[in-house]
Short mmCIF file of C-alpha atoms and ligand atoms in Angstrom, two decimals:
data_model
loop_
_atom_site.label_atom_id
_atom_site.label_comp_id
_atom_site.label_asym_id
_atom_site.label_seq_id
_atom_site.Cartn_x
_atom_site.Cartn_y
_atom_site.Cartn_z
CA MET A 1099 55.32 108.53 91.13
CA GLY A 1100 56.18 105.22 92.84
CA PHE A 1101 59.58 104.59 94.35
CA LYS A 1102 60.59 102.26 91.52
CA GLU A 1103 60.07 104.99 88.93
CA GLN A 1104 62.18 107.38 91.01
CA ILE A 1105 65.23 105.09 90.87
CA ASP A 1106 68.04 106.27 88.60
CA VAL A 1107 69.14 103.01 86.98
CA ASN A 1108 72.49 104.53 86.04
CA ARG A 1109 73.41 105.10 89.68
CA LEU A 1110 72.33 101.86 91.28
CA PRO A 1111 74.25 100.44 94.21
CA LYS A 1112 76.03 97.36 92.91
CA HIS A 1113 75.79 95.61 96.26
CA ILE A 1114 73.07 95.89 98.91
CA ALA A 1115 73.57 94.20 102.28
CA ILE A 1116 70.57 93.66 104.55
CA ILE A 1117 70.13 92.82 108.22
CA MET A 1118 66.75 91.12 108.18
CA ASP A 1119 65.47 91.90 111.68
CA GLY A 1120 62.17 91.88 113.52
CA ASN A 1121 60.69 88.47 112.75
CA GLY A 1122 60.17 87.64 116.42
CA ARG A 1123 58.50 90.95 117.27
CA TRP A 1124 56.32 90.73 114.17
CA ALA A 1125 55.01 87.33 115.32
CA LYS A 1126 54.59 88.47 118.91
CA ASN A 1127 52.52 91.45 117.75
CA GLN A 1128 50.00 88.98 116.38
CA GLY A 1129 50.10 86.68 119.37
CA LYS A 1130 52.01 84.02 117.42
CA MET A 1131 55.21 82.04 118.09
CA ARG A 1132 58.51 83.59 116.97
CA ILE A 1133 58.99 80.77 114.46
CA PHE A 1134 55.89 81.95 112.59
CA GLY A 1135 57.70 85.25 112.09
CA HIS A 1136 60.70 83.47 110.61
CA GLU A 1137 58.46 81.55 108.21
CA GLN A 1138 56.77 84.76 107.08
CA GLY A 1139 60.21 86.35 106.72
CA VAL A 1140 60.95 83.91 103.91
CA LEU A 1141 58.23 85.59 101.82
CA SER A 1142 60.08 88.88 102.24
CA VAL A 1143 63.34 87.24 101.18
CA LYS A 1144 61.68 86.00 97.99
CA ASP A 1145 60.18 89.39 97.21
CA ILE A 1146 63.43 91.26 97.90
CA VAL A 1147 65.49 88.92 95.72
CA GLU A 1148 63.01 89.40 92.88
CA GLY A 1149 62.98 93.16 93.51
CA CYS A 1150 66.76 93.23 93.18
CA VAL A 1151 66.62 91.26 89.93
CA ASP A 1152 63.84 93.55 88.73
CA VAL A 1153 65.89 96.77 89.07
CA GLY A 1154 69.33 95.29 88.34
CA ILE A 1155 71.12 94.98 91.69
CA GLU A 1156 74.09 92.69 91.05
CA PHE A 1157 74.91 91.64 94.60
CA LEU A 1158 72.54 91.09 97.52
CA THR A 1159 73.84 89.85 100.86
CA LEU A 1160 71.38 88.81 103.54
CA TYR A 1161 72.26 88.32 107.20
CA ALA A 1162 70.29 85.17 107.91
CA PHE A 1163 71.99 83.76 111.00
CA SER A 1164 74.77 85.26 113.10
CA THR A 1165 77.37 83.47 115.19
CA GLU A 1166 75.61 84.99 118.20
CA ASN A 1167 72.26 83.52 117.12
CA TRP A 1168 73.53 80.06 118.17
CA HIS A 1169 72.81 81.23 121.72
CA ARG A 1170 69.06 81.40 121.10
CA PRO A 1171 66.78 78.66 122.55
CA LYS A 1172 67.47 75.34 120.85
CA GLU A 1173 63.93 75.05 119.44
CA GLU A 1174 64.34 78.37 117.65
CA VAL A 1175 67.78 77.48 116.27
CA ASP A 1176 66.47 74.10 115.06
CA ALA A 1177 63.46 75.74 113.44
CA LEU A 1178 65.65 78.32 111.69
CA MET A 1179 67.85 75.54 110.29
CA GLN A 1180 64.79 73.65 109.08
CA ILE A 1181 63.39 76.78 107.42
CA LEU A 1182 66.75 77.32 105.77
CA ILE A 1183 66.87 73.76 104.42
CA SER A 1184 63.32 73.75 103.10
CA THR A 1185 63.67 77.21 101.55
CA ILE A 1186 66.90 76.34 99.75
CA ASN A 1187 65.34 73.19 98.34
CA LYS A 1188 62.09 74.87 97.30
CA GLU A 1189 63.65 77.95 95.75
CA THR A 1190 66.57 76.68 93.69
CA GLU A 1191 64.42 76.50 90.59
CA THR A 1192 63.17 80.07 91.04
CA LEU A 1193 66.76 81.25 91.53
CA ASN A 1194 67.65 79.69 88.20
CA LYS A 1195 64.59 81.19 86.53
CA ASN A 1196 65.71 84.62 87.77
CA LYS A 1197 69.39 83.93 86.91
CA VAL A 1198 70.45 84.30 90.53
CA LYS A 1199 73.62 82.63 91.77
CA LEU A 1200 73.50 81.42 95.37
CA ASN A 1201 76.51 81.96 97.60
CA ALA A 1202 77.13 81.57 101.34
CA ILE A 1203 79.54 83.19 103.77
CA GLY A 1204 80.23 82.38 107.40
CA ASP A 1205 81.34 79.37 109.38
CA ILE A 1206 79.39 77.05 107.09
CA GLU A 1207 80.97 73.96 108.61
CA SER A 1208 79.22 74.70 111.88
CA LEU A 1209 75.80 74.23 110.25
CA PRO A 1210 73.95 70.89 110.40
CA GLN A 1211 75.24 68.47 107.74
CA GLU A 1212 71.90 68.45 105.88
CA CYS A 1213 72.12 72.21 105.61
CA ILE A 1214 75.66 72.08 104.26
CA ASP A 1215 74.74 69.42 101.69
CA ASP A 1216 71.65 71.28 100.47
CA LEU A 1217 73.53 74.57 100.32
CA ASN A 1218 76.33 73.00 98.27
CA GLU A 1219 73.83 71.41 95.93
CA ALA A 1220 71.93 74.67 95.40
CA MET A 1221 75.16 76.63 94.92
CA GLY A 1222 76.29 74.10 92.33
CA LYS A 1223 72.98 74.22 90.48
CA THR A 1224 72.98 78.03 90.33
CA ALA A 1225 76.71 78.61 89.81
CA HIS A 1226 76.28 79.51 86.13
CA ASN A 1227 73.91 82.40 86.80
CA THR A 1228 75.27 85.89 86.24
CA LYS A 1229 72.43 88.36 86.78
CA CYS A 1230 72.63 88.61 90.56
CA THR A 1231 74.68 86.99 93.31
CA LEU A 1232 72.64 86.26 96.42
CA THR A 1233 74.91 85.69 99.40
CA LEU A 1234 73.49 84.26 102.61
CA ALA A 1235 75.49 85.11 105.73
CA LEU A 1236 75.09 81.99 107.85
CA SER A 1237 76.75 81.43 111.19
CA TYR A 1238 78.52 84.63 110.21
CA SER A 1239 80.22 87.23 112.32
CA ALA A 1240 82.60 89.88 111.06
CA LYS A 1241 85.02 89.48 113.96
CA TRP A 1242 85.19 85.73 113.26
CA GLU A 1243 85.91 86.48 109.61
CA ILE A 1244 88.57 89.11 110.32
CA LEU A 1245 90.31 86.81 112.79
CA ALA A 1246 90.25 83.94 110.30
CA ALA A 1247 91.79 86.18 107.62
CA THR A 1248 94.44 87.39 110.07
CA LYS A 1249 95.38 83.82 110.96
CA LYS A 1250 95.73 82.87 107.27
CA ILE A 1251 97.99 85.86 106.67
CA ALA A 1252 100.07 85.18 109.79
CA GLN A 1253 100.54 81.57 108.69
CA SER A 1254 101.79 82.66 105.26
CA VAL A 1255 104.24 85.09 106.85
CA LYS A 1256 105.44 82.37 109.19
CA GLU A 1257 105.97 80.03 106.25
CA ASN A 1258 107.81 82.79 104.42
CA THR A 1259 105.43 82.74 101.43
CA LEU A 1260 104.31 86.29 102.23
CA GLN A 1261 106.31 89.34 103.30
CA VAL A 1262 104.91 91.76 105.89
CA ASP A 1263 105.05 94.69 103.46
CA GLN A 1264 102.93 92.72 100.99
CA ILE A 1265 99.98 92.94 103.41
CA THR A 1266 97.83 95.56 101.71
CA GLU A 1267 94.11 96.35 101.93
CA GLU A 1268 93.60 94.33 98.75
CA LEU A 1269 95.50 91.34 100.11
CA PHE A 1270 93.55 91.45 103.36
CA ALA A 1271 90.21 91.74 101.54
CA SER A 1272 91.13 88.73 99.40
CA LYS A 1273 91.38 86.60 102.57
CA LEU A 1274 87.84 87.50 103.67
CA THR A 1275 84.79 85.37 102.84
CA THR A 1276 83.53 88.15 100.55
CA VAL A 1277 86.41 87.75 98.09
CA ASN A 1278 85.16 88.66 94.57
CA ILE A 1279 82.21 90.60 95.99
CA PRO A 1280 82.47 94.41 95.93
CA ASP A 1281 81.89 96.25 99.22
CA PRO A 1282 78.23 97.14 99.74
CA GLU A 1283 77.28 100.72 98.92
CA LEU A 1284 74.05 100.40 100.90
CA MET A 1285 73.16 98.53 104.09
CA ILE A 1286 69.56 98.25 105.18
CA ARG A 1287 68.45 97.16 108.65
CA THR A 1288 64.80 96.63 109.39
CA SER A 1289 62.91 96.72 112.71
CA GLY A 1290 64.14 100.03 114.10
CA GLU A 1291 67.40 98.76 115.58
CA HIS A 1292 70.34 101.07 114.92
CA ARG A 1293 73.34 98.75 115.11
CA ILE A 1294 75.29 96.46 112.84
CA SER A 1295 75.48 93.37 115.08
CA ASN A 1296 78.85 92.06 113.88
CA TYR A 1297 77.97 92.28 110.17
CA LEU A 1298 80.57 92.95 107.42
CA LEU A 1299 82.68 95.27 109.59
CA TRP A 1300 85.58 95.48 107.13
CA GLN A 1301 83.41 95.68 104.03
CA MET A 1302 81.13 98.42 105.39
CA ALA A 1303 83.87 100.94 106.14
CA TYR A 1304 82.21 103.39 103.68
CA THR A 1305 78.73 101.95 103.28
CA GLU A 1306 75.62 104.14 103.48
CA PHE A 1307 73.29 102.95 106.25
CA TYR A 1308 69.51 102.95 105.96
CA PHE A 1309 67.37 102.11 108.95
CA THR A 1310 63.64 101.52 108.81
CA ASP A 1311 61.08 100.67 111.50
CA VAL A 1312 59.38 98.18 109.16
CA LEU A 1313 59.67 94.65 110.57
CA TRP A 1314 61.28 92.15 108.21
CA PRO A 1315 58.12 90.09 107.46
CA ASP A 1316 56.45 93.34 106.29
CA PHE A 1317 59.43 94.49 104.20
CA ARG A 1318 58.65 94.26 100.49
CA ARG A 1319 60.23 95.49 97.28
CA LYS A 1320 58.54 98.89 97.51
CA ASP A 1321 60.42 99.37 100.81
CA LEU A 1322 63.64 98.28 99.09
CA PHE A 1323 63.03 100.76 96.26
CA GLU A 1324 62.38 103.49 98.84
CA ALA A 1325 65.75 102.72 100.43
CA ILE A 1326 67.49 102.90 97.04
CA VAL A 1327 65.86 106.26 96.28
CA ASP A 1328 67.03 107.54 99.69
CA TYR A 1329 70.55 106.27 98.98
CA GLN A 1330 70.61 108.04 95.62
CA LYS A 1331 69.87 111.39 97.29
CA ARG A 1332 73.04 111.18 99.35
CA GLU A 1333 76.40 112.67 98.45
CA ARG A 1334 79.20 110.17 99.02
CA ARG A 1335 82.31 112.23 99.61
CA PHE A 1336 84.83 109.62 100.80
CA GLY A 1337 86.64 112.24 102.84
CA LYS A 1338 86.72 114.88 100.11
CA ILE A 1339 84.73 118.12 99.95
CA SER A 1340 81.64 118.58 97.81
CA GLU A 1341 83.39 120.79 95.23
CA GLN A 1342 85.90 118.06 94.43
CA LEU A 1343 83.25 115.65 93.22
CA ASN A 1344 82.09 115.69 89.60
C1 IPE B 1081 65.66 88.32 112.53
O1 IPE B 1081 64.57 88.44 113.36
C2 IPE B 1081 65.95 86.87 112.18
C3 IPE B 1081 67.16 86.32 112.81
C4 IPE B 1081 67.99 86.97 113.59
C5 IPE B 1081 67.45 84.93 112.54
P1 IPE B 1081 64.69 88.24 114.92
O2 IPE B 1081 64.47 86.82 115.22
O3 IPE B 1081 65.93 88.82 115.44
O4 IPE B 1081 63.43 89.07 115.44
P2 IPE B 1081 63.38 90.05 116.68
O5 IPE B 1081 64.50 91.01 116.53
O6 IPE B 1081 63.52 89.22 117.90
O7 IPE B 1081 62.05 90.71 116.58
C1 IPE B 1082 71.21 90.24 113.60
O1 IPE B 1082 69.95 90.23 114.21
C2 IPE B 1082 71.45 88.94 112.94
C3 IPE B 1082 70.54 88.58 111.84
C4 IPE B 1082 69.64 89.36 111.32
C5 IPE B 1082 70.72 87.27 111.32
P1 IPE B 1082 69.79 89.96 115.77
O2 IPE B 1082 68.36 90.20 116.09
O3 IPE B 1082 70.34 88.66 116.14
O4 IPE B 1082 70.72 91.09 116.38
P2 IPE B 1082 70.74 91.80 117.81
O5 IPE B 1082 70.88 90.72 118.84
O6 IPE B 1082 69.45 92.52 117.96
O7 IPE B 1082 71.89 92.73 117.76
MG1 MG B 1083 66.48 90.63 116.13
#
């Protein structure tokens, strides 16, 4: 039986977050430039989005560019921005065909203007879709996001529009960029690295982690389905004991 057939559709994670890693090493393994790995990585993105639509995952969040990635060589950063722009433009129609709504989180204003414009256009054109929300984390870092939320809350307290005892988990979460998106039940990182690299720190407090050695350009929907099957074998206890769960 294939992995897809092993998935219990009644116990799907609602939200899968992915750290797409290993593009550079994948290219290097074939004696190619790192940028070639990023271009090939786009094919994986397409397949994974369709895989999510195929099985009924409602939220998919992809770490596409971290705040720290700005420190890469300029040629690589420029190439990544170009790949982002051309992919958004080429794929909007397919997103609509698959009823996927595009969303973006991160310090979007720090992106090149062309990127911002194309993102806004694609988000507008796909805003009516309800099958799956695809969120791209761009110029994103969780510490940046948590600090930004903290500053907003502090400002409201200072202006007396919010009382300190009104600061609850729900209130805090509503100030994060992921407002209206449930916390991910499953986080996948490719390429054999076992870290979260400043990704969704608040949101992943109780997320199940899945690490695979597969490099991102080789990651396809069968690998995604394998991760979902693995996730479904786990018992999520949230601090309780086994016997307390139904
Ligand atoms: C992930 O692949 C893509 C981005 C971080 C933009 P990498 O570019 O990190 O590839 P490796 O980890 O160097 O192989
Ligand atoms: C994390 O990958 C960021 C993205 C996938 C966009 P990196 O390759 O940048 O992370 P580190 O440097 O290995 O932690
Ligand atoms: Mg990497």
